[in-house]
Short mmCIF file of C-alpha atoms in Angstrom, two decimals:
data_model
loop_
_atom_site.label_atom_id
_atom_site.label_comp_id
_atom_site.label_asym_id
_atom_site.label_seq_id
_atom_site.Cartn_x
_atom_site.Cartn_y
_atom_site.Cartn_z
CA MET C 1 -2.04 12.67 10.77
CA ALA C 2 -2.26 16.35 11.69
CA ASN C 3 1.26 16.23 13.16
CA THR C 4 2.57 14.56 10.02
CA ALA C 5 0.88 17.13 7.79
CA ALA C 6 2.46 19.96 9.77
CA ALA C 7 5.90 18.36 9.57
CA VAL C 8 5.55 17.81 5.82
CA ALA C 9 4.48 21.43 5.33
CA ALA C 10 7.54 22.58 7.28
CA LEU C 11 9.80 20.80 4.77
CA ASP C 12 8.64 23.30 2.14
CA ALA C 13 9.40 20.70 -0.53
CA SER C 14 8.38 20.87 -4.17
CA LEU C 15 7.18 17.29 -3.72
CA THR C 16 6.96 14.93 -0.75
CA VAL C 17 6.16 11.24 -1.09
CA LEU C 18 4.86 9.25 1.87
CA GLN C 19 4.54 5.53 2.49
CA GLU C 20 2.26 3.93 5.11
CA ALA C 21 0.13 7.05 4.82
CA ARG C 22 -3.42 7.20 6.11
CA ARG C 23 -5.97 8.55 3.67
CA PRO C 24 -7.41 11.80 5.07
CA ALA C 25 -11.17 12.27 5.06
CA ALA C 26 -10.69 15.10 2.57
CA LEU C 27 -7.60 15.11 0.38
CA PRO C 28 -5.88 18.52 0.25
CA ALA C 29 -5.98 20.10 -3.21
CA GLY C 30 -3.40 18.54 -5.50
CA THR C 31 -2.51 15.67 -3.13
CA LEU C 32 -2.66 12.13 -4.49
CA TRP C 33 -3.32 9.04 -2.39
CA VAL C 34 -3.08 5.45 -3.63
CA GLY C 35 -3.79 2.23 -1.76
CA THR C 36 -6.04 -0.71 -0.98
CA ASN C 37 -6.41 0.10 2.73
CA PRO C 38 -7.38 3.65 3.79
CA GLN C 39 -5.11 3.29 6.82
CA ASN C 40 -2.04 2.26 4.89
CA GLY C 41 -1.28 3.70 1.44
CA LEU C 42 1.00 6.07 -0.43
CA ALA C 43 0.66 9.82 -0.85
CA ALA C 44 2.27 12.43 -3.07
CA VAL C 45 2.08 15.95 -1.62
CA PRO C 46 3.02 18.75 -4.03
CA GLY C 47 4.29 22.09 -2.80
CA GLU C 48 3.53 25.55 -4.13
CA GLY C 49 3.93 25.78 -7.89
CA CYS C 50 4.08 22.01 -8.32
CA GLU C 51 1.45 19.81 -9.95
CA VAL C 52 1.49 16.03 -9.99
CA ALA C 53 -0.80 13.46 -11.60
CA LEU C 54 -0.97 9.68 -11.73
CA GLY C 55 0.91 8.12 -14.60
CA PRO C 56 -0.37 5.10 -16.54
CA LEU C 57 -0.82 2.17 -14.17
CA ALA C 58 0.62 -1.07 -15.56
CA ARG C 59 -1.27 -4.32 -15.29
CA ARG C 60 0.18 -6.76 -12.75
CA ALA C 61 2.55 -4.12 -11.38
CA PRO C 62 2.71 -3.96 -7.56
CA TRP C 63 0.02 -1.56 -6.35
CA SER C 64 2.54 0.02 -3.99
CA ILE C 65 4.93 1.14 -6.75
CA VAL C 66 3.20 4.04 -8.47
CA PRO C 67 4.06 6.12 -11.56
CA LEU C 68 3.62 9.88 -11.26
CA ARG C 69 3.80 12.72 -13.76
CA LEU C 70 5.12 16.03 -12.52
CA THR C 71 3.58 18.62 -14.85
CA ARG C 72 4.73 21.80 -13.12
CA PRO C 73 7.20 23.48 -12.82
CA ALA C 74 8.69 21.11 -15.42
CA GLU C 75 7.72 17.82 -17.04
CA MET C 76 9.18 14.89 -15.15
CA HIS C 77 8.29 11.27 -14.47
CA LEU C 78 8.58 9.62 -11.05
CA LEU C 79 8.17 6.16 -9.62
CA MET C 80 6.95 6.32 -6.00
CA VAL C 81 8.24 3.18 -4.28
CA TRP C 82 7.14 1.15 -1.29
CA THR C 83 8.33 -2.43 -1.65
CA ARG C 84 6.34 -5.00 0.31
CA LYS C 85 6.60 -8.63 1.37
CA GLU C 86 3.57 -9.57 -0.75
CA HIS C 87 5.59 -8.60 -3.84
CA GLU C 88 8.90 -10.11 -2.64
CA TYR C 89 10.28 -6.67 -1.72
CA VAL C 90 13.05 -5.63 -4.15
CA GLN C 91 12.01 -8.38 -6.56
CA GLY C 92 8.70 -6.54 -6.93
CA LEU C 93 10.58 -3.32 -7.70
CA ASP C 94 12.57 -5.12 -10.39
CA ALA C 95 9.31 -6.31 -11.97
CA ALA C 96 7.88 -2.78 -11.76
CA LEU C 97 10.94 -1.38 -13.55
CA THR C 98 10.20 -3.76 -16.42
CA ARG C 99 6.54 -2.76 -16.59
CA TYR C 100 7.27 0.98 -16.31
CA ALA C 101 10.42 1.06 -18.44
CA ARG C 102 8.85 2.98 -21.31
CA PHE C 103 7.36 5.48 -18.88
CA LEU C 104 10.69 6.09 -17.15
CA LEU C 105 12.57 6.42 -20.43
CA ALA C 106 10.05 8.84 -21.94
CA ALA C 107 11.14 11.81 -19.79
CA GLU C 108 13.61 12.86 -17.13
CA SER C 109 12.77 10.50 -14.27
CA VAL C 110 13.27 9.91 -10.55
CA VAL C 111 12.71 6.69 -8.58
CA LEU C 112 12.32 7.26 -4.84
CA GLY C 113 10.89 5.85 -1.66
CA ASP C 114 11.15 2.90 0.72
CA PHE C 115 13.01 0.07 -1.03
CA ASN C 116 13.19 -2.10 2.13
CA ALA C 117 16.57 -3.24 0.82
CA ASN C 118 20.30 -2.75 1.23
CA ALA C 119 23.40 -4.33 -0.28
CA ILE C 120 24.19 -6.02 3.05
CA TRP C 121 21.32 -8.43 2.34
CA ASP C 122 22.31 -9.25 -1.24
CA ASN C 123 22.02 -12.92 -2.15
CA PRO C 124 23.20 -14.15 -5.58
CA ARG C 125 20.95 -17.21 -5.24
CA ARG C 126 17.82 -15.06 -5.37
CA PRO C 127 16.28 -13.88 -8.66
CA THR C 128 17.54 -10.37 -7.88
CA ASP C 129 18.79 -8.23 -5.02
CA PHE C 130 19.40 -4.60 -4.17
CA SER C 131 22.78 -4.25 -5.90
CA ARG C 132 21.46 -5.72 -9.14
CA VAL C 133 18.43 -3.41 -9.07
CA ALA C 134 20.65 -0.39 -8.32
CA ALA C 135 22.91 -1.37 -11.23
CA ARG C 136 19.86 -1.71 -13.48
CA LEU C 137 18.66 1.75 -12.49
CA GLY C 138 22.03 3.06 -13.60
CA ASP C 139 22.58 0.99 -16.73
CA GLN C 140 19.07 1.06 -18.20
CA PHE C 141 17.72 4.36 -16.89
CA GLY C 142 20.81 6.44 -16.16
CA LEU C 143 19.87 6.96 -12.51
CA VAL C 144 22.11 7.17 -9.43
CA SER C 145 21.36 7.35 -5.72
CA ALA C 146 21.47 11.00 -4.67
CA TYR C 147 22.68 10.15 -1.15
CA HIS C 148 25.56 8.00 -2.38
CA ALA C 149 26.54 10.40 -5.17
CA ARG C 150 26.70 13.24 -2.65
CA SER C 151 28.37 11.35 0.21
CA GLY C 152 30.74 9.17 -1.80
CA GLU C 153 29.75 6.20 0.34
CA ALA C 154 29.33 2.73 -1.14
CA PHE C 155 26.10 0.78 -1.05
CA GLY C 156 26.06 -1.26 2.13
CA SER C 157 28.52 1.07 3.91
CA GLU C 158 26.19 3.98 4.69
CA SER C 159 27.11 6.07 7.74
CA GLU C 160 23.52 7.32 8.20
CA ALA C 161 20.38 5.30 8.75
CA THR C 162 16.96 5.96 7.27
CA HIS C 163 15.20 3.36 9.42
CA TYR C 164 15.40 2.13 13.01
CA PHE C 165 13.95 -1.37 13.31
CA TRP C 166 11.31 -1.46 16.06
CA ARG C 167 12.37 2.19 16.67
CA ARG C 168 15.55 0.95 18.35
CA ARG C 169 18.65 3.10 17.88
CA THR C 170 20.67 -0.10 18.11
CA ARG C 171 19.05 -1.43 14.89
CA PRO C 172 19.86 1.19 12.21
CA PHE C 173 19.46 0.48 8.48
CA HIS C 174 19.67 2.51 5.28
CA ILE C 175 16.75 1.34 3.13
CA ASP C 176 15.22 4.51 1.64
CA TYR C 177 16.60 6.00 -1.58
CA CYS C 178 16.18 8.71 -4.17
CA PHE C 179 17.58 7.75 -7.59
CA VAL C 180 18.03 10.75 -9.89
CA PRO C 181 19.46 11.32 -13.39
CA ARG C 182 23.28 11.29 -13.50
CA GLY C 183 23.16 14.76 -14.99
CA TRP C 184 21.66 16.07 -11.76
CA VAL C 185 24.66 15.21 -9.61
CA ARG C 186 26.42 18.54 -10.19
CA GLY C 187 23.21 20.36 -9.29
CA LEU C 188 22.72 18.57 -5.96
CA LYS C 189 23.03 21.25 -3.29
CA ASN C 190 22.09 19.11 -0.32
CA VAL C 191 21.08 15.53 0.44
CA ALA C 192 20.15 14.91 4.05
CA ILE C 193 18.45 12.42 6.35
CA LEU C 194 16.43 14.22 9.00
CA ASP C 195 17.23 12.16 12.08
CA ARG C 196 15.72 14.61 14.55
CA ALA C 197 12.46 15.93 15.98
CA PRO C 198 9.65 15.79 15.06
CA TRP C 199 10.43 12.90 12.73
CA ASP C 200 11.88 10.62 15.41
CA ALA C 201 8.50 10.66 17.16
CA LEU C 202 6.41 10.27 14.02
CA SER C 203 7.95 7.19 12.42
CA ASP C 204 10.57 4.45 12.54
CA HIS C 205 11.85 5.89 9.24
CA ARG C 206 13.55 9.24 8.71
CA PRO C 207 12.88 11.60 5.78
CA LEU C 208 15.46 11.68 3.00
CA ILE C 209 15.45 15.14 1.43
CA MET C 210 17.20 16.36 -1.69
CA ASP C 211 17.81 19.95 -2.79
CA TYR C 212 18.57 20.29 -6.48
CA GLU C 213 19.19 23.34 -8.65
CA ASP C 214 18.76 22.89 -12.39
CA GLY C 215 20.78 24.54 -15.13
CA ALA C 216 18.45 27.53 -15.13
CA GLY C 217 19.14 28.13 -11.44
CA ARG C 218 15.70 26.97 -10.33
CA PRO C 219 15.84 25.25 -6.92
CA ARG C 220 13.81 22.12 -6.18
CA ARG C 221 13.44 20.14 -2.98
CA ALA C 222 12.11 16.63 -2.87
CA GLY C 223 11.37 14.62 0.24
CA ALA C 224 10.65 10.95 0.82
CA ARG C 225 9.30 9.78 4.13
CA ARG C 226 7.58 6.65 5.39
CA GLY C 227 4.68 6.93 7.81
#
């Protein structure tokens, strides 16, 4: 955990979200941790000048998809995502979008984290799939994937992986995303997947980071990383 904390600090992000995060014995000031198992939860780590608080938790929503309110430096709503088998993966995210729709529509919002999904696994026979959820994020909430908006790549045709199954370089997948308001696309200065040390030793996932500069010229960096 100490190595992870040092790597997160080195990102110098306004906000970092972590999945499969162990709960430290003493939470650093401002850090939020959510979970049912102290060895395996979600964390939101704010940087300097950033404050984050839990949003209203919806009944029957997956515990691993968590609403957050960013209160500084500007008001913003976030949905911290870690889809899990117990909630049927992306089907659980679709249900969470229904339960948190009012929250996401009430302010400028971002949906980010480990979706455990990609368009290559779409199946029209299932109740939903990644492409339908991605389309819903766009149609209902006005959100687009920062990586795809920046790279111009199509869903399912990503040239960079965010996850290596069983840590094998021969099993690369792109399953982590950061969906941001369409109006942010022009302000995206950088979207990157950190496929390098120390992250390759810390996790089978790689951090997805986003640098954004708003209309007032204020830079923000967000990072999503799975433990």
